[in-house]
Amino acid sequence: MRSCEQALAILDGGLAEDRYARGRGFWRLTDGCQVTLIHAEDLARIKRRLGLSLDAGEHRRNLVVSGLARTELRGSEIRIGEALFEWHRVRPPCGYLDRVSGAGTAKALGRSSGHCLRVCKTGLINVGDRVFV
Protein backbone atom coordinates (compact mmCIF):
# COMPACT_ATOMS: atom_id res chain seq x y z
CA MET A 1 0.00 0.00 0.00
CA ARG A 2 1.17 3.51 -0.70
CA SER A 3 -0.09 6.94 0.15
CA CYS A 4 -0.91 9.44 -2.58
CA GLU A 5 -2.20 13.01 -2.66
CA GLN A 6 -4.62 12.45 -5.54
CA ALA A 7 -6.44 9.53 -7.15
CA LEU A 8 -8.76 9.09 -10.09
CA ALA A 9 -11.97 7.19 -9.30
CA ILE A 10 -13.13 5.38 -12.44
CA LEU A 11 -16.81 4.62 -13.10
CA ASP A 12 -17.50 0.95 -12.27
CA GLY A 13 -13.77 0.29 -11.91
CA GLY A 14 -12.30 1.64 -8.68
CA LEU A 15 -9.25 3.84 -8.25
CA ALA A 16 -6.78 4.05 -11.14
CA GLU A 17 -3.62 2.07 -10.37
CA ASP A 18 -5.25 0.27 -7.41
CA ARG A 19 -5.16 -3.52 -7.13
CA TYR A 20 -8.95 -3.80 -7.52
CA ALA A 21 -9.02 -1.72 -10.71
CA ARG A 22 -5.92 -3.40 -12.15
CA GLY A 23 -6.81 -6.94 -11.07
CA ARG A 24 -3.44 -7.43 -9.36
CA GLY A 25 -2.19 -8.11 -5.88
CA PHE A 26 -3.86 -10.05 -3.10
CA TRP A 27 -7.62 -9.97 -3.60
CA ARG A 28 -10.42 -12.02 -5.13
CA LEU A 29 -12.90 -10.89 -7.75
CA THR A 30 -15.67 -12.14 -5.47
CA ASP A 31 -14.67 -9.47 -2.92
CA GLY A 32 -16.72 -7.07 -5.03
CA CYS A 33 -15.18 -3.87 -3.66
CA GLN A 34 -14.25 -1.17 -6.13
CA VAL A 35 -13.11 1.25 -3.41
CA THR A 36 -12.63 0.65 0.30
CA LEU A 37 -12.99 3.27 3.01
CA ILE A 38 -12.23 3.36 6.74
CA HIS A 39 -12.90 5.95 9.45
CA ALA A 40 -9.92 7.72 11.06
CA GLU A 41 -11.79 7.61 14.38
CA ASP A 42 -11.89 3.80 14.25
CA LEU A 43 -8.15 3.67 13.60
CA ALA A 44 -7.54 6.05 16.53
CA ARG A 45 -9.76 3.94 18.81
CA ILE A 46 -7.89 0.75 17.91
CA LYS A 47 -4.59 2.51 18.60
CA ARG A 48 -5.84 3.74 22.01
CA ARG A 49 -7.40 0.46 23.09
CA LEU A 50 -4.87 -1.99 21.72
CA GLY A 51 -1.76 0.06 21.00
CA LEU A 52 -2.06 -1.04 17.38
CA SER A 53 -1.06 1.65 14.90
CA LEU A 54 -2.22 1.04 11.34
CA ASP A 55 -0.53 3.99 9.70
CA ALA A 56 0.74 4.22 6.13
CA GLY A 57 -2.02 2.06 4.70
CA GLU A 58 -1.45 -0.99 6.90
CA HIS A 59 -5.25 -1.18 7.27
CA ARG A 60 -5.38 -1.96 3.52
CA ARG A 61 -8.22 0.46 2.78
CA ASN A 62 -8.13 2.98 -0.07
CA LEU A 63 -9.56 6.01 1.69
CA VAL A 64 -9.49 7.30 5.27
CA VAL A 65 -12.23 9.77 6.24
CA SER A 66 -13.07 11.56 9.47
CA GLY A 67 -16.06 13.27 11.02
CA LEU A 68 -18.75 10.85 9.82
CA ALA A 69 -20.76 8.34 11.81
CA ARG A 70 -20.24 4.80 10.55
CA THR A 71 -23.98 4.31 10.06
CA GLU A 72 -24.27 7.58 8.13
CA LEU A 73 -22.81 5.97 5.01
CA ARG A 74 -25.10 2.93 4.80
CA GLY A 75 -27.35 3.08 1.75
CA SER A 76 -26.04 6.50 0.77
CA GLU A 77 -24.39 8.24 -2.13
CA ILE A 78 -21.09 9.79 -1.11
CA ARG A 79 -19.37 12.63 -2.96
CA ILE A 80 -15.64 13.09 -2.45
CA GLY A 81 -13.97 15.68 -4.66
CA GLU A 82 -15.26 15.25 -8.22
CA ALA A 83 -16.20 11.59 -7.75
CA LEU A 84 -19.51 10.10 -6.71
CA PHE A 85 -19.71 6.79 -4.86
CA GLU A 86 -22.50 4.52 -3.68
CA TRP A 87 -22.26 2.61 -0.40
CA HIS A 88 -22.18 -1.11 -1.21
CA ARG A 89 -21.57 -2.98 2.04
CA VAL A 90 -19.51 -3.26 5.20
CA ARG A 91 -15.99 -4.52 4.47
CA PRO A 92 -14.85 -7.16 6.97
CA PRO A 93 -11.11 -7.55 7.49
CA CYS A 94 -9.41 -10.35 5.60
CA GLY A 95 -6.93 -12.87 6.98
CA TYR A 96 -4.23 -11.48 4.70
CA LEU A 97 -4.15 -8.41 6.93
CA ASP A 98 -2.57 -10.50 9.70
CA ARG A 99 0.19 -11.58 7.31
CA VAL A 100 1.17 -8.03 6.37
CA SER A 101 0.43 -6.13 9.60
CA GLY A 102 0.89 -8.75 12.30
CA ALA A 103 -1.18 -11.43 14.00
CA GLY A 104 -4.37 -10.16 15.58
CA THR A 105 -4.78 -7.13 13.34
CA ALA A 106 -7.89 -8.43 11.56
CA LYS A 107 -9.54 -9.33 14.87
CA ALA A 108 -8.65 -5.92 16.32
CA LEU A 109 -10.40 -4.17 13.44
CA GLY A 110 -13.48 -6.37 13.69
CA ARG A 111 -16.62 -4.40 12.87
CA SER A 112 -14.57 -1.23 12.44
CA SER A 113 -12.83 -2.41 9.31
CA GLY A 114 -14.53 -0.14 6.81
CA HIS A 115 -16.92 -0.03 3.88
CA CYS A 116 -17.03 -1.02 0.22
CA LEU A 117 -18.05 1.67 -2.25
CA ARG A 118 -18.99 1.58 -5.93
CA VAL A 119 -17.88 4.38 -8.24
CA CYS A 120 -20.97 6.03 -9.82
CA LYS A 121 -19.20 8.99 -11.44
CA THR A 122 -15.58 9.26 -12.56
CA GLY A 123 -13.61 12.05 -10.93
CA LEU A 124 -10.47 13.14 -9.11
CA ILE A 125 -10.26 12.95 -5.34
CA ASN A 126 -7.60 14.72 -3.30
CA VAL A 127 -6.31 14.49 0.25
CA GLY A 128 -8.37 16.96 2.27
CA ASP A 129 -11.48 16.85 0.05
CA ARG A 130 -14.73 17.19 1.99
CA VAL A 131 -17.06 14.21 2.10
CA PHE A 132 -20.74 14.83 1.34
CA VAL A 133 -23.36 12.20 2.19
Tab-separated table of N, CA and C in Angstrom:
chain	number	residue	atom	x	y	z
A	1	MET	N	0.844	-1.174	0.000
A	1	MET	CA	0.000	0.000	0.000
A	1	MET	C	0.889	1.237	0.000
A	2	ARG	N	0.411	2.264	-0.683
A	2	ARG	CA	1.166	3.511	-0.700
A	2	ARG	C	0.203	4.681	-0.575
A	3	SER	N	0.698	5.729	-0.011
A	3	SER	CA	-0.090	6.945	0.146
A	3	SER	C	0.060	7.800	-1.105
A	4	CYS	N	-1.004	8.508	-1.460
A	4	CYS	CA	-0.910	9.444	-2.577
A	4	CYS	C	-1.792	10.649	-2.278
A	5	GLU	N	-1.478	11.756	-2.890
A	5	GLU	CA	-2.200	13.009	-2.665
A	5	GLU	C	-3.468	13.108	-3.502
A	6	GLN	N	-3.504	12.363	-4.608
A	6	GLN	CA	-4.622	12.454	-5.540
A	6	GLN	C	-4.851	11.091	-6.181
A	7	ALA	N	-6.117	10.780	-6.455
A	7	ALA	CA	-6.442	9.533	-7.148
A	7	ALA	C	-7.623	9.784	-8.079
A	8	LEU	N	-7.662	9.018	-9.146
A	8	LEU	CA	-8.765	9.091	-10.094
A	8	LEU	C	-9.697	7.918	-9.835
A	9	ALA	N	-10.935	8.219	-9.460
A	9	ALA	CA	-11.968	7.194	-9.304
A	9	ALA	C	-12.599	6.974	-10.675
A	10	ILE	N	-12.661	5.716	-11.100
A	10	ILE	CA	-13.132	5.376	-12.440
A	10	ILE	C	-14.490	4.680	-12.346
A	11	LEU	N	-15.464	5.176	-13.086
A	11	LEU	CA	-16.809	4.617	-13.098
A	11	LEU	C	-16.766	3.098	-13.225
A	12	ASP	N	-17.402	2.418	-12.294
A	12	ASP	CA	-17.505	0.954	-12.268
A	12	ASP	C	-16.156	0.239	-12.260
A	13	GLY	N	-15.080	0.936	-11.870
A	13	GLY	CA	-13.774	0.294	-11.905
A	13	GLY	C	-12.940	0.413	-10.655
A	14	GLY	N	-13.133	1.438	-9.863
A	14	GLY	CA	-12.300	1.643	-8.681
A	14	GLY	C	-11.349	2.802	-8.885
A	15	LEU	N	-10.253	2.782	-8.152
A	15	LEU	CA	-9.255	3.842	-8.248
A	15	LEU	C	-8.167	3.433	-9.234
A	16	ALA	N	-7.834	4.332	-10.157
A	16	ALA	CA	-6.782	4.053	-11.139
A	16	ALA	C	-5.520	3.621	-10.406
A	17	GLU	N	-4.873	2.610	-10.904
A	17	GLU	CA	-3.623	2.071	-10.366
A	17	GLU	C	-3.797	1.245	-9.092
A	18	ASP	N	-5.021	1.092	-8.598
A	18	ASP	CA	-5.250	0.274	-7.412
A	18	ASP	C	-5.367	-1.194	-7.801
A	19	ARG	N	-5.124	-2.083	-6.853
A	19	ARG	CA	-5.158	-3.519	-7.128
A	19	ARG	C	-6.533	-3.982	-7.603
A	20	TYR	N	-7.610	-3.392	-7.089
A	20	TYR	CA	-8.952	-3.797	-7.522
A	20	TYR	C	-9.180	-3.405	-8.982
A	21	ALA	N	-8.818	-2.193	-9.337
A	21	ALA	CA	-9.020	-1.715	-10.709
A	21	ALA	C	-8.109	-2.437	-11.694
A	22	ARG	N	-6.898	-2.774	-11.258
A	22	ARG	CA	-5.921	-3.404	-12.148
A	22	ARG	C	-6.007	-4.926	-12.142
A	23	GLY	N	-6.706	-5.484	-11.150
A	23	GLY	CA	-6.809	-6.942	-11.069
A	23	GLY	C	-5.513	-7.595	-10.645
A	24	ARG	N	-4.746	-6.900	-9.820
A	24	ARG	CA	-3.444	-7.426	-9.364
A	24	ARG	C	-3.368	-7.391	-7.849
A	25	GLY	N	-2.395	-8.110	-7.323
A	25	GLY	CA	-2.187	-8.107	-5.884
A	25	GLY	C	-3.045	-9.151	-5.203
A	26	PHE	N	-3.108	-9.068	-3.880
A	26	PHE	CA	-3.856	-10.046	-3.098
A	26	PHE	C	-5.302	-9.598	-2.958
A	27	TRP	N	-6.183	-10.214	-3.684
A	27	TRP	CA	-7.618	-9.975	-3.602
A	27	TRP	C	-8.316	-11.013	-4.456
A	28	ARG	N	-9.624	-11.108	-4.309
A	28	ARG	CA	-10.423	-12.020	-5.131
A	28	ARG	C	-11.523	-11.212	-5.805
A	29	LEU	N	-11.839	-11.575	-7.014
A	29	LEU	CA	-12.897	-10.894	-7.751
A	29	LEU	C	-14.216	-10.945	-6.983
A	30	THR	N	-14.426	-12.009	-6.233
A	30	THR	CA	-15.669	-12.145	-5.468
A	30	THR	C	-15.750	-11.143	-4.323
A	31	ASP	N	-14.641	-10.480	-3.981
A	31	ASP	CA	-14.675	-9.469	-2.922
A	31	ASP	C	-15.652	-8.352	-3.279
A	32	GLY	N	-15.744	-8.025	-4.554
A	32	GLY	CA	-16.721	-7.065	-5.028
A	32	GLY	C	-16.575	-5.642	-4.524
A	33	CYS	N	-15.392	-5.243	-4.137
A	33	CYS	CA	-15.178	-3.870	-3.662
A	33	CYS	C	-14.396	-3.091	-4.702
A	34	GLN	N	-14.991	-2.031	-5.212
A	34	GLN	CA	-14.251	-1.168	-6.129
A	34	GLN	C	-13.343	-0.226	-5.353
A	35	VAL	N	-13.864	0.325	-4.264
A	35	VAL	CA	-13.106	1.248	-3.415
A	35	VAL	C	-13.431	0.899	-1.970
A	36	THR	N	-12.409	0.916	-1.125
A	36	THR	CA	-12.629	0.653	0.298
A	36	THR	C	-12.337	1.912	1.099
A	37	LEU	N	-13.064	2.063	2.194
A	37	LEU	CA	-12.987	3.271	3.009
A	37	LEU	C	-12.996	2.867	4.478
A	38	ILE	N	-12.248	3.590	5.301
A	38	ILE	CA	-12.232	3.356	6.743
A	38	ILE	C	-12.265	4.710	7.450
A	39	HIS	N	-12.779	4.724	8.665
A	39	HIS	CA	-12.896	5.950	9.452
A	39	HIS	C	-11.639	6.172	10.294
A	40	ALA	N	-11.099	7.373	10.256
A	40	ALA	CA	-9.921	7.725	11.061
A	40	ALA	C	-10.202	7.521	12.542
A	41	GLU	N	-11.425	7.779	12.972
A	41	GLU	CA	-11.792	7.615	14.375
A	41	GLU	C	-11.690	6.156	14.812
A	42	ASP	N	-12.022	5.221	13.924
A	42	ASP	CA	-11.887	3.802	14.250
A	42	ASP	C	-10.420	3.414	14.380
A	43	LEU	N	-9.585	3.951	13.498
A	43	LEU	CA	-8.147	3.673	13.596
A	43	LEU	C	-7.575	4.233	14.893
A	44	ALA	N	-8.013	5.433	15.283
A	44	ALA	CA	-7.542	6.047	16.533
A	44	ALA	C	-8.002	5.241	17.742
A	45	ARG	N	-9.236	4.742	17.702
A	45	ARG	CA	-9.763	3.940	18.810
A	45	ARG	C	-8.981	2.644	18.973
A	46	ILE	N	-8.667	1.994	17.868
A	46	ILE	CA	-7.886	0.755	17.910
A	46	ILE	C	-6.495	1.030	18.470
A	47	LYS	N	-5.918	2.150	18.086
A	47	LYS	CA	-4.595	2.514	18.599
A	47	LYS	C	-4.652	2.756	20.104
A	48	ARG	N	-5.678	3.473	20.576
A	48	ARG	CA	-5.838	3.743	22.014
A	48	ARG	C	-6.066	2.461	22.803
A	49	ARG	N	-7.005	1.655	22.344
A	49	ARG	CA	-7.395	0.455	23.089
A	49	ARG	C	-6.352	-0.641	23.052
A	50	LEU	N	-5.739	-0.840	21.901
A	50	LEU	CA	-4.866	-1.992	21.718
A	50	LEU	C	-3.411	-1.628	21.453
A	51	GLY	N	-3.124	-0.343	21.322
A	51	GLY	CA	-1.758	0.062	21.004
A	51	GLY	C	-1.349	-0.328	19.597
A	52	LEU	N	-2.322	-0.586	18.745
A	52	LEU	CA	-2.065	-1.037	17.384
A	52	LEU	C	-2.189	0.141	16.427
A	53	SER	N	-1.078	0.528	15.824
A	53	SER	CA	-1.065	1.654	14.902
A	53	SER	C	-1.073	1.131	13.472
A	54	LEU	N	-2.086	1.491	12.723
A	54	LEU	CA	-2.217	1.044	11.338
A	54	LEU	C	-2.006	2.217	10.396
A	55	ASP	N	-0.864	2.847	10.536
A	55	ASP	CA	-0.525	3.994	9.698
A	55	ASP	C	-0.007	3.526	8.345
A	56	ALA	N	0.140	4.456	7.459
A	56	ALA	CA	0.739	4.218	6.133
A	56	ALA	C	0.041	3.097	5.366
A	57	GLY	N	-1.274	3.022	5.499
A	57	GLY	CA	-2.022	2.060	4.703
A	57	GLY	C	-2.013	0.634	5.195
A	58	GLU	N	-1.488	0.386	6.385
A	58	GLU	CA	-1.454	-0.986	6.899
A	58	GLU	C	-2.849	-1.560	7.109
A	59	HIS	N	-3.869	-0.727	7.144
A	59	HIS	CA	-5.254	-1.178	7.274
A	59	HIS	C	-5.787	-1.715	5.957
A	60	ARG	N	-5.060	-1.470	4.860
A	60	ARG	CA	-5.377	-1.961	3.517
A	60	ARG	C	-6.696	-1.423	2.965
A	61	ARG	N	-7.047	-0.212	3.333
A	61	ARG	CA	-8.221	0.457	2.783
A	61	ARG	C	-7.748	1.604	1.901
A	62	ASN	N	-8.518	1.927	0.865
A	62	ASN	CA	-8.129	2.979	-0.070
A	62	ASN	C	-8.210	4.371	0.521
A	63	LEU	N	-9.303	4.656	1.215
A	63	LEU	CA	-9.562	6.011	1.693
A	63	LEU	C	-9.768	6.019	3.199
A	64	VAL	N	-9.264	7.070	3.846
A	64	VAL	CA	-9.494	7.295	5.272
A	64	VAL	C	-10.255	8.608	5.392
A	65	VAL	N	-11.408	8.570	6.060
A	65	VAL	CA	-12.233	9.767	6.242
A	65	VAL	C	-12.430	10.017	7.729
A	66	SER	N	-12.795	11.243	8.062
A	66	SER	CA	-13.073	11.557	9.466
A	66	SER	C	-14.317	12.430	9.567
A	67	GLY	N	-14.920	12.403	10.747
A	67	GLY	CA	-16.059	13.267	11.021
A	67	GLY	C	-17.413	12.714	10.627
A	68	LEU	N	-17.481	11.454	10.214
A	68	LEU	CA	-18.753	10.847	9.823
A	68	LEU	C	-19.074	9.678	10.745
A	69	ALA	N	-20.341	9.527	11.068
A	69	ALA	CA	-20.763	8.339	11.811
A	69	ALA	C	-20.730	7.143	10.867
A	70	ARG	N	-20.318	5.992	11.382
A	70	ARG	CA	-20.243	4.796	10.551
A	70	ARG	C	-21.574	4.490	9.869
A	71	THR	N	-22.657	4.633	10.608
A	71	THR	CA	-23.976	4.305	10.062
A	71	THR	C	-24.467	5.340	9.058
A	72	GLU	N	-23.861	6.511	9.040
A	72	GLU	CA	-24.274	7.582	8.129
A	72	GLU	C	-24.082	7.197	6.663
A	73	LEU	N	-23.121	6.329	6.385
A	73	LEU	CA	-22.807	5.968	5.009
A	73	LEU	C	-23.738	4.908	4.433
A	74	ARG	N	-24.293	4.067	5.279
A	74	ARG	CA	-25.098	2.935	4.802
A	74	ARG	C	-26.241	3.388	3.901
A	75	GLY	N	-26.286	2.784	2.698
A	75	GLY	CA	-27.354	3.078	1.753
A	75	GLY	C	-27.282	4.450	1.110
A	76	SER	N	-26.157	5.114	1.235
A	76	SER	CA	-26.041	6.500	0.769
A	76	SER	C	-25.171	6.643	-0.469
A	77	GLU	N	-25.349	7.791	-1.126
A	77	GLU	CA	-24.387	8.241	-2.127
A	77	GLU	C	-23.411	9.154	-1.412
A	78	ILE	N	-22.151	9.049	-1.778
A	78	ILE	CA	-21.088	9.795	-1.113
A	78	ILE	C	-20.291	10.531	-2.179
A	79	ARG	N	-20.176	11.837	-2.038
A	79	ARG	CA	-19.366	12.629	-2.963
A	79	ARG	C	-18.070	13.014	-2.267
A	80	ILE	N	-16.965	12.694	-2.928
A	80	ILE	CA	-15.639	13.090	-2.454
A	80	ILE	C	-14.935	13.718	-3.651
A	81	GLY	N	-14.575	14.989	-3.523
A	81	GLY	CA	-13.974	15.680	-4.660
A	81	GLY	C	-14.933	15.677	-5.835
A	82	GLU	N	-14.432	15.296	-7.008
A	82	GLU	CA	-15.257	15.252	-8.224
A	82	GLU	C	-15.999	13.934	-8.384
A	83	ALA	N	-15.661	12.947	-7.576
A	83	ALA	CA	-16.197	11.593	-7.746
A	83	ALA	C	-17.459	11.369	-6.914
A	84	LEU	N	-18.305	10.497	-7.428
A	84	LEU	CA	-19.515	10.102	-6.713
A	84	LEU	C	-19.458	8.596	-6.492
A	85	PHE	N	-19.740	8.192	-5.251
A	85	PHE	CA	-19.708	6.790	-4.860
A	85	PHE	C	-21.065	6.386	-4.304
A	86	GLU	N	-21.316	5.087	-4.307
A	86	GLU	CA	-22.502	4.525	-3.677
A	86	GLU	C	-22.031	3.508	-2.647
A	87	TRP	N	-22.593	3.591	-1.433
A	87	TRP	CA	-22.255	2.610	-0.400
A	87	TRP	C	-22.728	1.243	-0.866
A	88	HIS	N	-21.847	0.244	-0.753
A	88	HIS	CA	-22.177	-1.106	-1.212
A	88	HIS	C	-22.404	-2.044	-0.035
A	89	ARG	N	-21.441	-2.099	0.878
A	89	ARG	CA	-21.571	-2.978	2.041
A	89	ARG	C	-20.443	-2.721	3.022
A	90	VAL	N	-20.588	-3.290	4.212
A	90	VAL	CA	-19.513	-3.262	5.200
A	90	VAL	C	-18.392	-4.147	4.677
A	91	ARG	N	-17.160	-3.758	4.938
A	91	ARG	CA	-15.991	-4.520	4.474
A	91	ARG	C	-15.317	-5.183	5.668
A	92	PRO	N	-15.528	-6.483	5.862
A	92	PRO	CA	-14.846	-7.158	6.966
A	92	PRO	C	-13.353	-7.284	6.672
A	93	PRO	N	-12.543	-7.377	7.721
A	93	PRO	CA	-11.107	-7.548	7.490
A	93	PRO	C	-10.828	-8.937	6.926
A	94	CYS	N	-9.780	-9.049	6.148
A	94	CYS	CA	-9.408	-10.352	5.601
A	94	CYS	C	-8.209	-10.906	6.363
A	95	GLY	N	-8.032	-12.205	6.293
A	95	GLY	CA	-6.931	-12.866	6.975
A	95	GLY	C	-5.566	-12.410	6.482
A	96	TYR	N	-5.505	-11.943	5.245
A	96	TYR	CA	-4.227	-11.479	4.697
A	96	TYR	C	-3.679	-10.305	5.499
A	97	LEU	N	-4.558	-9.547	6.107
A	97	LEU	CA	-4.154	-8.409	6.930
A	97	LEU	C	-3.197	-8.843	8.036
A	98	ASP	N	-3.451	-9.991	8.649
A	98	ASP	CA	-2.567	-10.501	9.698
A	98	ASP	C	-1.176	-10.816	9.152
A	99	ARG	N	-1.111	-11.259	7.905
A	99	ARG	CA	0.192	-11.581	7.308
A	99	ARG	C	1.034	-10.340	7.067
A	100	VAL	N	0.399	-9.234	6.698
A	100	VAL	CA	1.170	-8.032	6.372
A	100	VAL	C	1.316	-7.067	7.537
A	101	SER	N	0.386	-7.098	8.490
A	101	SER	CA	0.428	-6.134	9.598
A	101	SER	C	0.623	-6.773	10.963
A	102	GLY	N	0.658	-8.076	11.028
A	102	GLY	CA	0.888	-8.753	12.300
A	102	GLY	C	-0.340	-9.487	12.797
A	103	ALA	N	-0.097	-10.592	13.478
A	103	ALA	CA	-1.177	-11.430	13.995
A	103	ALA	C	-2.093	-10.625	14.907
A	104	GLY	N	-3.384	-10.825	14.747
A	104	GLY	CA	-4.372	-10.161	15.581
A	104	GLY	C	-4.918	-8.867	15.010
A	105	THR	N	-4.340	-8.395	13.923
A	105	THR	CA	-4.782	-7.125	13.340
A	105	THR	C	-6.219	-7.217	12.831
A	106	ALA	N	-6.538	-8.275	12.104
A	106	ALA	CA	-7.894	-8.431	11.561
A	106	ALA	C	-8.920	-8.489	12.688
A	107	LYS	N	-8.613	-9.226	13.731
A	107	LYS	CA	-9.536	-9.327	14.868
A	107	LYS	C	-9.687	-7.977	15.561
A	108	ALA	N	-8.604	-7.232	15.670
A	108	ALA	CA	-8.647	-5.915	16.316
A	108	ALA	C	-9.563	-4.962	15.553
A	109	LEU	N	-9.530	-5.025	14.239
A	109	LEU	CA	-10.403	-4.165	13.435
A	109	LEU	C	-11.863	-4.581	13.574
A	110	GLY	N	-12.121	-5.868	13.516
A	110	GLY	CA	-13.479	-6.375	13.687
A	110	GLY	C	-14.503	-5.613	12.880
A	111	ARG	N	-15.537	-5.111	13.549
A	111	ARG	CA	-16.623	-4.400	12.871
A	111	ARG	C	-16.225	-2.994	12.438
A	112	SER	N	-15.040	-2.576	12.790
A	112	SER	CA	-14.570	-1.226	12.441
A	112	SER	C	-13.625	-1.253	11.252
A	113	SER	N	-13.802	-2.221	10.379
A	113	SER	CA	-12.825	-2.405	9.310
A	113	SER	C	-13.180	-1.714	8.005
A	114	GLY	N	-14.272	-0.971	7.972
A	114	GLY	CA	-14.528	-0.141	6.812
A	114	GLY	C	-15.725	-0.526	5.976
A	115	HIS	N	-15.782	0.092	4.793
A	115	HIS	CA	-16.916	-0.027	3.880
A	115	HIS	C	-16.419	-0.262	2.456
A	116	CYS	N	-17.256	-0.902	1.662
A	116	CYS	CA	-17.032	-1.022	0.220
A	116	CYS	C	-17.905	0.016	-0.477
A	117	LEU	N	-17.331	0.680	-1.460
A	117	LEU	CA	-18.054	1.674	-2.250
A	117	LEU	C	-17.975	1.306	-3.724
A	118	ARG	N	-19.010	1.692	-4.471
A	118	ARG	CA	-18.988	1.582	-5.931
A	118	ARG	C	-18.817	2.981	-6.503
A	119	VAL	N	-18.074	3.086	-7.589
A	119	VAL	CA	-17.882	4.383	-8.243
A	119	VAL	C	-19.044	4.611	-9.210
A	120	CYS	N	-19.804	5.684	-8.980
A	120	CYS	CA	-20.965	6.031	-9.819
A	120	CYS	C	-20.638	7.128	-10.821
A	121	LYS	N	-19.600	7.912	-10.537
A	121	LYS	CA	-19.198	8.992	-11.440
A	121	LYS	C	-17.686	9.146	-11.351
A	122	THR	N	-17.029	9.089	-12.489
A	122	THR	CA	-15.582	9.264	-12.563
A	122	THR	C	-15.206	10.658	-12.082
A	123	GLY	N	-14.088	10.745	-11.364
A	123	GLY	CA	-13.611	12.051	-10.928
A	123	GLY	C	-12.367	11.947	-10.071
A	124	LEU	N	-11.671	13.069	-9.947
A	124	LEU	CA	-10.474	13.137	-9.111
A	124	LEU	C	-10.867	13.358	-7.656
A	125	ILE	N	-10.134	12.692	-6.771
A	125	ILE	CA	-10.262	12.953	-5.341
A	125	ILE	C	-8.882	13.323	-4.824
A	126	ASN	N	-8.852	14.224	-3.858
A	126	ASN	CA	-7.598	14.723	-3.300
A	126	ASN	C	-7.608	14.594	-1.786
A	127	VAL	N	-6.428	14.453	-1.203
A	127	VAL	CA	-6.311	14.493	0.248
A	127	VAL	C	-6.903	15.813	0.721
A	128	GLY	N	-7.760	15.757	1.725
A	128	GLY	CA	-8.373	16.961	2.265
A	128	GLY	C	-9.728	17.311	1.677
A	129	ASP	N	-10.157	16.595	0.617
A	129	ASP	CA	-11.482	16.853	0.053
A	129	ASP	C	-12.555	16.590	1.102
A	130	ARG	N	-13.588	17.415	1.095
A	130	ARG	CA	-14.729	17.193	1.986
A	130	ARG	C	-15.543	16.012	1.483
A	131	VAL	N	-16.199	15.348	2.418
A	131	VAL	CA	-17.062	14.211	2.104
A	131	VAL	C	-18.507	14.656	2.301
A	132	PHE	N	-19.324	14.475	1.272
A	132	PHE	CA	-20.740	14.829	1.340
A	132	PHE	C	-21.572	13.561	1.229
A	133	VAL	N	-22.488	13.379	2.171
A	133	VAL	CA	-23.356	12.195	2.186
A	133	VAL	C	-24.773	12.635	1.890
